[in-house]
XYZ file of C-alpha atoms in Angstrom:
666
model
C 22.711 61.443 0.994
C 24.319 64.686 2.265
C 22.636 67.918 1.730
C 24.050 69.595 -1.327
C 25.123 73.263 -1.192
C 22.277 75.553 -2.452
C 22.744 76.677 -5.982
C 21.460 80.138 -5.264
C 23.810 80.421 -2.443
C 26.814 80.407 -4.872
C 28.591 83.828 -4.796
C 29.479 85.395 -8.147
C 30.327 82.865 -10.896
C 27.658 84.325 -13.286
C 29.015 82.639 -16.440
C 29.262 79.347 -14.707
C 25.674 79.524 -13.206
C 24.183 80.701 -16.488
C 25.841 78.013 -18.561
C 24.555 75.234 -16.354
C 21.119 76.791 -16.187
C 20.872 77.033 -19.889
C 21.756 73.371 -20.332
C 18.990 72.508 -17.612
C 16.485 74.387 -19.770
C 17.600 72.846 -23.044
C 19.852 69.753 -22.803
C 20.071 69.725 -26.480
C 22.708 72.484 -26.322
C 25.288 69.765 -25.667
C 26.500 70.353 -22.127
C 29.100 72.649 -20.633
C 32.868 72.514 -20.062
C 33.928 74.523 -16.936
C 37.605 75.435 -17.187
C 39.261 76.977 -14.120
C 41.844 76.856 -11.420
C 41.463 74.641 -8.310
C 39.187 75.666 -5.524
C 36.752 77.707 -7.708
C 33.458 75.977 -6.807
C 33.331 73.973 -10.135
C 32.286 70.666 -8.545
C 30.041 72.549 -5.929
C 28.000 74.200 -8.579
C 27.413 71.087 -10.685
C 26.219 69.042 -7.578
C 24.038 72.000 -6.547
C 22.437 72.145 -10.051
C 21.357 68.463 -9.811
C 19.166 69.312 -6.734
C 17.242 71.807 -8.874
C 16.364 69.431 -11.738
C 12.605 68.666 -11.687
C 11.530 65.188 -10.869
C 11.295 62.579 -13.723
C 8.674 60.019 -14.323
C 10.014 56.626 -14.937
C 8.747 53.193 -15.949
C 8.713 51.041 -12.622
C 11.482 48.473 -12.752
C 13.105 49.862 -15.998
C 16.911 49.985 -15.530
C 17.142 52.699 -18.336
C 14.724 55.193 -16.928
C 12.207 55.097 -19.714
C 9.484 57.777 -19.714
C 6.111 56.161 -19.183
C 4.517 58.704 -21.276
C 6.711 57.943 -24.376
C 8.821 54.728 -23.635
C 11.694 53.880 -25.777
C 10.497 51.141 -28.137
C 14.021 49.708 -28.348
C 14.629 49.550 -24.668
C 16.631 46.346 -23.642
C 14.077 46.020 -20.641
C 11.173 46.648 -22.908
C 8.753 46.730 -24.501
C 6.897 48.902 -22.094
C 3.250 49.910 -22.187
C 2.378 53.519 -22.203
C 0.931 54.578 -18.838
C 1.701 56.102 -15.544
C 4.920 55.412 -13.798
C 6.751 56.541 -10.675
C 8.457 59.838 -10.116
C 11.977 60.175 -8.790
C 14.615 62.803 -8.394
C 16.899 63.359 -11.565
C 20.119 61.406 -10.919
C 23.453 62.958 -10.609
C 26.009 60.350 -12.086
C 29.800 60.916 -11.691
C 32.191 59.350 -14.131
C 35.536 58.786 -12.368
C 38.849 59.463 -14.214
C 39.816 55.746 -13.894
C 36.640 54.316 -15.241
C 36.789 51.638 -18.069
C 34.952 51.538 -21.084
C 32.637 48.708 -19.821
C 31.709 50.829 -16.796
C 30.767 53.823 -19.041
C 28.728 52.048 -21.691
C 27.707 48.860 -19.945
C 29.089 45.300 -20.195
C 27.974 41.893 -21.485
C 27.894 39.080 -18.890
C 30.449 37.019 -20.803
C 30.304 34.085 -18.474
C 26.297 33.853 -18.785
C 26.661 34.222 -22.550
C 29.092 31.374 -22.747
C 27.811 28.971 -20.203
C 24.010 29.615 -20.385
C 23.774 30.935 -23.934
C 21.870 34.214 -22.851
C 22.831 37.507 -24.026
C 22.753 39.468 -20.704
C 23.541 43.169 -20.632
C 24.642 44.994 -17.481
C 23.926 48.818 -17.979
C 26.767 51.379 -17.509
C 26.913 54.849 -16.339
C 25.378 56.197 -19.631
C 22.201 54.246 -18.867
C 22.174 55.537 -15.264
C 22.546 59.133 -16.351
C 19.691 58.945 -18.821
C 17.279 61.980 -18.189
C 19.640 63.320 -15.409
C 23.235 64.798 -15.063
C 26.336 63.168 -16.064
C 29.284 64.870 -14.281
C 32.923 64.250 -15.382
C 35.436 65.914 -13.113
C 38.964 66.469 -14.583
C 37.645 65.565 -18.073
C 40.986 66.455 -19.548
C 42.581 63.530 -17.701
C 40.053 61.115 -19.042
C 41.137 58.818 -21.768
C 40.356 60.205 -25.172
C 38.260 57.175 -26.331
C 36.040 57.464 -23.253
C 35.524 61.136 -23.829
C 34.543 60.164 -27.608
C 32.077 57.604 -26.272
C 30.320 59.920 -23.958
C 30.167 62.779 -26.351
C 28.801 60.607 -28.972
C 26.133 59.435 -26.738
C 25.310 63.112 -25.738
C 25.146 64.194 -29.305
C 23.005 61.169 -30.435
C 20.957 60.680 -27.300
C 21.661 56.990 -27.401
C 24.430 54.481 -26.550
C 25.386 51.648 -28.779
C 27.262 48.658 -27.551
C 28.560 46.198 -30.261
C 30.726 43.361 -28.875
C 31.112 39.567 -29.342
C 28.207 39.459 -31.815
C 25.655 41.128 -29.522
C 24.159 44.453 -30.242
C 22.521 46.682 -27.521
C 21.096 50.094 -27.973
C 19.359 52.274 -25.279
C 18.429 55.876 -24.942
C 20.978 58.134 -23.235
C 20.072 61.752 -23.022
C 21.598 63.599 -20.236
C 22.936 67.086 -19.196
C 26.845 66.676 -19.700
C 29.064 68.614 -17.446
C 32.835 68.502 -17.598
C 35.308 70.340 -15.340
C 38.970 70.767 -15.774
C 41.970 72.569 -14.550
C 43.906 73.947 -17.620
C 47.299 73.689 -15.639
C 46.852 69.857 -15.926
C 46.535 69.858 -19.792
C 44.128 70.786 -22.473
C 41.545 68.842 -24.262
C 42.132 68.063 -28.006
C 40.391 70.691 -30.055
C 38.111 67.936 -31.616
C 36.837 67.141 -28.121
C 36.455 70.731 -27.061
C 34.174 71.276 -30.102
C 31.807 68.512 -28.816
C 30.998 70.477 -25.711
C 28.209 72.809 -26.378
C 29.368 75.669 -24.053
C 32.398 76.584 -22.194
C 32.991 78.921 -19.286
C 36.147 80.128 -17.564
C 36.061 80.513 -13.779
C 38.624 82.108 -11.559
C 38.580 83.079 -7.863
C 37.273 86.554 -7.214
C 39.839 89.386 -6.355
C 37.255 91.446 -4.565
C 37.755 91.345 -0.844
C 34.095 91.695 0.115
C 33.180 88.810 -2.249
C 35.741 86.587 -0.925
C 34.579 87.324 2.651
C 30.991 86.386 1.595
C 32.176 83.050 0.147
C 33.979 82.013 3.178
C 31.152 83.116 5.553
C 28.568 81.089 3.607
C 30.858 78.144 3.414
C 31.540 77.968 7.052
C 27.907 78.386 7.770
C 27.028 75.453 5.482
C 29.694 73.206 6.909
C 28.583 73.861 10.548
C 24.845 73.140 9.816
C 24.154 71.826 6.123
C 20.345 71.366 6.758
C 19.927 74.650 8.522
C 21.913 76.592 5.902
C 19.882 74.925 2.934
C 16.634 75.778 4.753
C 17.605 79.580 4.672
C 17.829 79.237 0.808
C 14.923 77.093 0.290
C 12.600 79.820 -0.998
C 15.183 80.900 -3.621
C 15.857 77.351 -4.612
C 12.127 76.789 -5.080
C 11.690 79.905 -7.220
C 14.693 78.963 -9.425
C 13.306 75.468 -9.872
C 10.088 76.802 -10.928
C 11.801 79.128 -13.239
C 13.670 76.182 -14.979
C 10.294 74.363 -15.385
C 8.594 77.499 -16.951
C 11.619 78.035 -19.370
C 11.501 74.348 -20.376
C 7.688 74.707 -21.199
C 8.193 78.030 -22.973
C 11.274 76.732 -25.036
C 9.264 75.014 -27.943
C 7.320 78.417 -28.536
C 10.453 80.568 -28.850
C 10.941 82.020 -32.335
C 14.417 82.291 -33.896
C 13.888 84.952 -36.591
C 15.962 85.400 -39.846
C 17.810 88.318 -38.562
C 18.973 86.613 -35.368
C 19.932 83.567 -37.524
C 21.900 85.708 -39.893
C 23.671 87.195 -36.894
C 24.693 83.786 -35.730
C 25.868 82.733 -39.079
C 27.946 85.879 -39.545
C 29.444 85.627 -36.084
C 30.641 82.161 -36.623
C 31.968 83.041 -40.017
C 33.765 86.221 -38.567
C 35.609 83.948 -35.836
C 36.546 81.326 -38.473
C 35.106 78.432 -36.537
C 35.314 74.900 -38.278
C 32.160 73.143 -39.212
C 28.532 73.922 -38.503
C 28.333 72.778 -34.955
C 28.923 76.223 -33.655
C 26.098 77.633 -35.552
C 23.640 74.914 -34.291
C 24.852 75.361 -30.678
C 24.562 79.156 -30.778
C 20.983 78.827 -32.085
C 19.999 76.520 -29.309
C 21.719 78.583 -26.783
C 20.147 81.873 -27.949
C 16.727 80.221 -27.877
C 17.347 79.004 -24.279
C 18.398 82.373 -23.305
C 15.126 83.860 -24.632
C 13.179 81.131 -22.821
C 15.087 81.841 -19.579
C 14.220 85.496 -19.820
C 10.529 84.586 -20.479
C 10.457 85.826 -24.067
C 9.265 84.020 -27.171
C 11.500 86.000 -29.555
C 15.269 85.852 -29.702
C 16.922 89.219 -29.517
C 20.476 90.391 -30.331
C 21.409 90.263 -26.709
C 20.730 86.517 -26.715
C 22.985 85.991 -29.708
C 25.716 88.099 -28.073
C 25.583 85.948 -24.971
C 25.339 82.915 -26.798
C 28.449 83.734 -28.745
C 30.356 84.367 -25.485
C 29.433 80.937 -24.295
C 29.596 78.787 -27.418
C 32.566 80.307 -29.477
C 35.588 80.823 -27.298
C 36.806 77.240 -27.379
C 35.929 76.824 -30.978
C 37.668 79.842 -32.621
C 40.641 79.111 -34.759
C 43.773 79.509 -32.540
C 47.178 78.050 -31.961
C 47.533 75.101 -29.547
C 48.893 77.275 -26.777
C 46.644 80.064 -27.156
C 44.179 80.438 -24.245
C 40.385 80.319 -25.344
C 38.803 83.842 -25.495
C 36.837 86.162 -27.709
C 37.455 89.566 -28.876
C 34.288 91.354 -27.693
C 34.881 94.443 -29.820
C 34.912 92.206 -33.008
C 31.876 90.380 -31.845
C 29.892 93.750 -31.263
C 30.990 95.052 -34.723
C 29.815 91.708 -36.371
C 26.555 91.879 -34.593
C 25.863 95.592 -35.576
C 26.818 94.955 -39.221
C 24.388 92.176 -39.416
C 21.466 93.517 -37.324
C 18.102 92.955 -38.663
C 14.658 94.553 -38.343
C 12.750 91.911 -36.690
C 14.782 92.018 -33.490
C 13.130 94.581 -31.107
C 15.576 97.006 -29.672
C 16.168 96.373 -25.905
C 16.375 99.548 -23.850
C 18.826 97.968 -21.496
C 21.169 96.837 -24.468
C 23.240 93.620 -24.374
C 23.881 94.260 -20.596
C 20.069 94.007 -19.863
C 18.694 92.492 -16.519
C 17.444 89.239 -18.071
C 20.748 87.982 -19.335
C 22.128 86.296 -16.211
C 20.707 83.865 -13.630
C 20.275 86.342 -10.896
C 20.489 89.862 -12.422
C 23.414 91.257 -14.421
C 24.604 89.118 -17.225
C 28.336 87.975 -16.977
C 30.830 89.746 -19.145
C 33.505 87.715 -20.789
C 36.989 88.509 -19.745
C 38.574 85.487 -21.530
C 41.890 86.161 -23.240
C 43.394 88.987 -25.312
C 42.080 89.911 -28.747
C 43.307 87.291 -31.204
C 44.823 89.944 -33.555
C 46.499 91.953 -30.848
C 49.926 93.110 -31.921
C 52.836 91.580 -30.200
C 55.031 93.821 -27.948
C 58.136 95.151 -29.704
C 61.351 93.232 -28.779
C 64.274 94.961 -27.097
C 67.416 94.860 -29.343
C 70.291 92.722 -28.030
C 72.871 94.983 -26.383
C 75.575 92.448 -25.272
C 77.861 90.539 -27.544
C 76.595 87.320 -28.399
C 78.099 84.039 -27.349
C 80.479 85.360 -24.576
C 80.916 82.821 -21.758
C 80.556 84.402 -18.319
C 78.584 87.325 -19.559
C 75.404 88.704 -17.764
C 71.827 88.020 -18.446
C 70.854 88.571 -22.065
C 67.436 89.875 -23.306
C 65.336 86.872 -24.088
C 65.339 85.941 -27.707
C 62.194 85.262 -29.396
C 61.482 81.740 -30.454
C 61.828 80.807 -34.197
C 58.741 79.470 -36.174
C 57.972 75.984 -34.858
C 57.931 73.042 -37.279
C 56.813 69.414 -37.316
C 59.256 67.593 -35.140
C 60.793 64.321 -35.795
C 59.099 61.577 -33.647
C 61.088 60.703 -30.602
C 60.068 57.648 -28.378
C 61.082 55.623 -25.519
C 62.256 52.089 -26.543
C 60.740 48.928 -25.076
C 57.047 48.249 -24.090
C 55.369 50.208 -21.273
C 52.142 50.190 -19.354
C 51.724 53.817 -18.599
C 48.914 56.311 -19.261
C 47.417 56.140 -22.750
C 48.806 58.478 -25.263
C 50.547 58.541 -28.722
C 54.281 58.525 -28.095
C 55.721 54.978 -27.163
C 54.593 51.451 -27.519
C 52.642 50.045 -24.470
C 50.210 47.484 -23.263
C 46.844 49.344 -23.291
C 43.006 48.671 -23.056
C 42.686 49.882 -26.698
C 44.825 49.053 -29.628
C 45.645 45.933 -31.741
C 45.315 42.521 -30.154
C 48.832 40.886 -29.694
C 48.025 37.825 -27.546
C 45.862 36.393 -24.667
C 46.199 35.792 -21.020
C 44.059 34.683 -17.949
C 41.802 37.426 -16.689
C 43.526 39.730 -14.030
C 40.409 40.649 -12.109
C 37.208 41.307 -14.008
C 37.097 40.100 -17.453
C 37.190 43.019 -19.934
C 38.087 42.147 -23.477
C 37.275 38.349 -24.269
C 39.647 36.609 -26.712
C 37.324 34.251 -28.211
C 39.761 32.094 -30.178
C 41.999 31.458 -27.097
C 38.960 30.770 -24.975
C 37.740 28.080 -27.399
C 41.298 26.623 -27.565
C 41.664 26.480 -23.851
C 38.230 24.818 -23.448
C 38.468 22.278 -26.328
C 40.851 19.756 -24.784
C 38.595 19.195 -21.813
C 35.190 18.494 -23.577
C 35.275 14.720 -23.207
C 36.068 14.934 -19.492
C 33.245 17.408 -19.109
C 30.774 14.924 -20.748
C 30.471 16.831 -23.990
C 30.335 14.341 -26.934
C 28.146 16.197 -29.398
C 28.129 19.774 -30.983
C 28.552 22.667 -28.553
C 31.204 23.730 -26.120
C 31.263 23.612 -22.268
C 33.178 26.666 -21.038
C 34.250 27.117 -17.420
C 35.616 30.144 -15.756
C 39.254 28.807 -15.965
C 38.935 28.720 -19.817
C 38.216 32.254 -20.126
C 40.959 34.346 -21.730
C 41.186 38.138 -22.210
C 42.844 39.847 -25.038
C 46.342 41.591 -24.759
C 46.236 44.693 -26.670
C 49.165 46.929 -27.715
C 48.655 50.671 -28.178
C 50.592 53.765 -27.417
C 51.389 55.499 -24.142
C 52.224 59.062 -23.183
C 55.467 59.721 -21.548
C 57.113 62.259 -19.313
C 59.209 64.476 -21.678
C 61.768 66.360 -19.585
C 63.632 69.075 -21.469
C 67.162 69.937 -20.054
C 67.999 73.273 -21.963
C 71.415 74.903 -22.029
C 70.901 78.692 -21.368
C 74.565 79.522 -20.878
C 76.684 82.206 -22.624
C 77.785 79.766 -25.331
C 74.145 79.484 -26.367
C 73.292 83.146 -26.054
C 73.871 84.274 -29.669
C 70.581 85.687 -30.507
C 70.227 83.753 -33.734
C 71.094 80.491 -32.175
C 68.967 80.830 -29.134
C 66.048 81.680 -31.276
C 66.585 78.448 -33.365
C 66.945 76.385 -30.055
C 63.635 77.877 -28.705
C 61.976 77.184 -31.956
C 63.222 73.590 -31.791
C 62.037 73.102 -28.239
C 58.645 74.862 -29.028
C 58.284 72.273 -31.936
C 58.972 69.421 -29.473
C 56.370 70.883 -26.976
C 53.880 70.976 -29.886
C 54.686 67.333 -30.588
C 54.338 66.526 -26.813
C 50.819 68.319 -26.792
C 49.786 66.194 -29.626
C 50.879 63.038 -28.034
C 49.410 63.819 -24.738
C 52.582 63.772 -22.747
C 53.574 65.366 -19.491
C 56.350 67.835 -19.833
C 59.066 69.470 -17.652
C 61.638 72.159 -18.080
C 65.083 72.289 -16.478
C 67.521 75.033 -17.329
C 71.183 75.507 -16.426
C 73.343 78.541 -16.604
C 75.920 80.435 -14.628
C 76.623 78.251 -11.498
C 73.486 76.101 -11.016
C 70.465 74.448 -12.609
C 66.879 75.373 -12.126
C 63.537 73.537 -12.582
C 61.736 76.191 -14.398
C 58.561 74.083 -14.861
C 57.895 70.967 -12.699
C 56.337 68.039 -14.552
C 52.974 68.933 -15.678
C 50.332 68.223 -18.427
C 50.158 71.933 -19.295
C 52.458 72.304 -22.290
C 51.280 75.939 -22.883
C 52.934 76.744 -19.424
C 56.070 75.238 -20.643
C 55.942 77.336 -23.829
C 55.366 80.429 -21.755
C 58.371 79.727 -19.511
C 60.472 79.027 -22.681
C 59.525 82.316 -24.256
C 60.990 84.268 -21.315
C 64.061 82.079 -20.754
C 67.067 84.251 -19.830
C 70.546 83.372 -21.096
C 74.151 84.066 -20.166
C 76.926 82.841 -17.730
C 78.919 79.648 -17.700
C 77.863 76.123 -18.626
C 77.133 73.859 -15.550
C 76.158 70.818 -17.693
C 76.595 68.437 -14.690
C 74.128 70.554 -12.594
C 71.767 70.391 -15.355
C 71.905 66.584 -15.707
C 71.917 66.054 -11.992
C 68.790 68.277 -11.468
C 67.061 66.154 -14.221
C 68.086 63.016 -12.363
C 66.418 64.407 -9.222
C 63.308 65.545 -11.039
C 62.992 62.058 -12.631
C 63.516 60.213 -9.277
C 60.652 62.080 -7.594
C 58.321 61.641 -10.557
C 59.210 57.904 -10.611
C 57.991 57.641 -7.105
C 54.686 59.488 -7.970
C 53.965 57.547 -11.063
C 55.965 54.429 -11.573
C 54.268 53.428 -14.936
C 54.922 56.741 -16.702
C 58.332 56.333 -18.647
C 60.516 59.374 -19.153
C 62.248 60.738 -22.029
C 65.052 63.019 -21.375
C 65.811 65.703 -24.081
C 68.939 67.646 -23.576
C 69.339 70.658 -25.693
C 72.934 71.836 -25.657
C 76.118 72.185 -27.546
C 77.802 69.766 -25.220
C 80.131 72.258 -23.447
C 80.802 72.008 -19.879
C 82.644 74.908 -18.128
C 80.794 75.653 -14.866
C 81.555 74.241 -11.367
C 84.612 71.938 -10.247
C 85.856 69.417 -12.726
C 83.037 70.370 -15.099
C 83.903 67.791 -17.873
C 84.390 64.795 -15.460
C 81.310 65.638 -13.423
C 79.144 65.997 -16.445
C 80.299 62.609 -17.741
C 79.534 60.872 -14.492
C 76.032 62.489 -14.247
C 75.275 61.313 -17.861
C 76.370 57.633 -16.845
C 74.177 57.809 -13.728
C 71.203 58.602 -15.937
C 72.214 55.917 -18.464
C 72.620 53.246 -15.609
C 69.034 53.874 -14.527
C 67.744 53.188 -17.995
C 66.565 56.774 -18.678
C 65.753 57.068 -22.471
C 67.669 60.186 -23.648
C 67.901 62.236 -26.859
C 70.733 65.077 -27.272
C 69.760 67.935 -29.561
C 73.055 69.210 -30.780
C 72.879 72.994 -30.964
C 76.628 73.557 -31.996
C 76.930 75.601 -35.086
C 79.652 77.076 -37.354
C 82.077 75.510 -39.803
C 84.308 74.100 -37.025
C 82.447 71.684 -34.588
C 83.966 69.970 -31.586
C 81.437 67.166 -31.408
C 80.810 67.397 -27.767
C 77.109 66.971 -27.961
C 77.821 63.715 -29.607
C 80.108 62.639 -26.920
C 77.408 63.518 -24.396
C 74.954 61.307 -26.134
C 77.182 58.442 -26.101
C 77.537 58.768 -22.224
C 73.840 58.939 -21.975
C 73.242 55.893 -24.262
C 70.936 57.679 -26.713
C 71.166 59.307 -30.124
C 72.328 62.868 -31.004
C 70.311 64.854 -33.503
C 71.247 68.354 -34.871
C 68.589 71.097 -35.082
C 68.269 70.372 -38.875
C 67.823 66.769 -38.464
C 65.092 67.410 -35.800
C 62.692 68.332 -38.517
C 60.429 65.469 -39.506
C 60.918 66.167 -43.192
C 64.749 66.285 -43.049
C 66.336 64.094 -45.666
C 69.569 64.167 -43.592
C 67.723 62.473 -40.672
C 66.637 59.539 -42.754
C 70.107 59.266 -44.248
C 71.661 59.253 -40.776
C 69.044 56.538 -39.545
C 70.054 54.301 -42.402
C 73.773 54.654 -41.964
C 73.501 54.071 -38.156
C 71.463 50.980 -38.950
C 74.120 49.611 -41.263
C 76.790 50.268 -38.632
C 74.783 48.494 -35.971
C 74.231 45.588 -38.255
C 77.918 45.248 -39.076
C-alpha cells in the first residue's frame, strides 16, 4: 500500500478538513459531500483522513467486522461470543461509479442456492466499509438507486438484502464521503438532503498558498515516506485529538438555548423536514467535543449551520448552494439564550477549525439579493442584419411537455426514453452475459424442466445446471443528450419573442435536469454558428449561458444544423450508447450564407439520414405565418411544436397529437 499524503500537510481547505474531522469524531452526522472543481485535493484529503482513523478491534474471521466487545447478534457469520479480538486499521473502501447493486450490497450465490440448496451470501462493499470509511468519488455520476441504497445504509446503520426468498441483514456503519464536480451535474435535492454536511472547495487564488501547495506536493512525490515522516508528529497529535473528542462526545451538553437557535435557524432558511435540525444538533455537539468543551455554544451552532444548511435551503434547481451569513447572524442573535457562555473570541474563535482559525463560508450570493436592473432595448426589434441586441430576460419557466427519443436504448440510466436497464420492470429473460445478476426464476425452471429425466431425476425436486440459468431482462428509462440549437438571429430578436423563447428553453432545461440528461447548446446568428456550451451534465451552466445570449444579424440555419451534426458526431464516438435528441428552436427562416434555403434542407436531411431524433420548436408569431418551421421539421423527420404547445398542460398539444395519430392511421 502506498504511503498516503499526510492530512496535516494539506494547505488551506479549512472547511473540507473540518467537515471530514467532525464526521470522524461523530459518524452519526451522516457523512460529508465535497463539491468543487477538479484538482482541488478532494480525493487526497479523503484518503489522508483514513490514515488518521483509530484502529478497530474485530472478531477474528468475521467478514462483517463485528466488534468483539458488542458483536452484532444478527451477523450472518455469527453468533459471536463476547471477548477479545484482533485490531486492524480502519478500512478505506472506494465505491466506483460503474459498480453494480450486487457489488454494493452483496450478492447471493445463485448457483450454490439452486444446485446445493444452501443460502450462501457474498458480502459487498457496505460490509467491507463497516466501522471504516466509504468513499464515493464523482457521486453525482452514480446511479440514483445506488445512491439511495448507500444513503439508507448510512442512515440506518445496517444493510438489508432481500432477494429470491433469502433475507440477509448486517451492520453497516461507516463514515460516508462523497465528492463531485458540479460542472458534471448536480445531485437530486432528495439525495443532497441525505448527506449530513456539505463543503465547497476551490483552488486558492493566493500566490504564496499556491506555491506552498506545489512545493509540498513535489516533495511528497519525490519521497513519500520521507515526506510523511516529517509530518508524523502532527499526524499523531491529530489522531490523539480525534480519539479524545470521541471519548468526550457522550458528555457534551446541548442546552435548550442552543437547541432553540438550531430550530430557529432551520425555520428561517425554510429547510424541508427535520433532518437538518438533527444534523445541526449532532454537528454542533461534535464541534464542542472537537474544541474540548462539554457545552455547545452559539459559535458551534453557527459553524454547524454553515456546514449543514447550504445544500438544504429552499432554492431553484439552477441556484448554487450557499447561505446568507447576515441572515444567519441575525437569526442567532434574535434567539440567543442565557445558558450559552459568551466567547471572548466570538464566532471566529480559535477552536472552530481543525488547525486554528475556523473557515468562513463564501458560498453563493444572498438568496434574497435583488436582481440587477435590465437595460432597456434601444434597437428596433426583429430587424434582419441588425447589430447585437441587449440580452432579453427569460420568461417564467413552466412544466414542459415530455419529449423522448423513439425506440429502445441501452444508455445511461435516467428518466427520458425507454431503455434496457438493470432496474425497471421485467420484460423477458436471456442467458447470462458474464456474471449472473438478476435471476429470472420462472425462465430458469422452464429451461431445466425438459432435461430432468436425462439427469436422473424421477422424483420431486429439480436438477439445475449452469446452462439452465436465465437472467431477467428489464426495461426502464435512460437519460439522453439533449442538444439545443437556438436561433439568435435578428428575426428572433424582438424582445418579447426572445424572452418567450428563452423561457421555453429554460423550461426544457429544467425538464432535462429532472430527467438526468446531458445538455449542449448551439446558437446561430450573423454568418456562423457557435457551440455556446459543449455537452455537459451541468444544466445550470446551460441556463447561465442562455440568460446572456446575444441576438441580432442574419439567420445561418444551415450553419447551426451542421454545427449540431459535428457536435453529435464527436459525442457519438465518446459515448456510443447515449442517444441524442436535437431540439431546434427557430422560426424556420434561412437567410445567412450562400443558398441558405437549399443548404439548410440538405443539413436537415443529413441529420435525418443518421437517425437523429429531432423536435422543432416553432417560434413564429403573428397573424400571418409562413410555416417554415414545420417544413424544417419534415426534413428532420421529427415533429414541430409551437411555444404554446410545448406546455405540458396545453390542450392544443393533446388535440394535435390525436389528429396526427388519426392521419397516420389513415
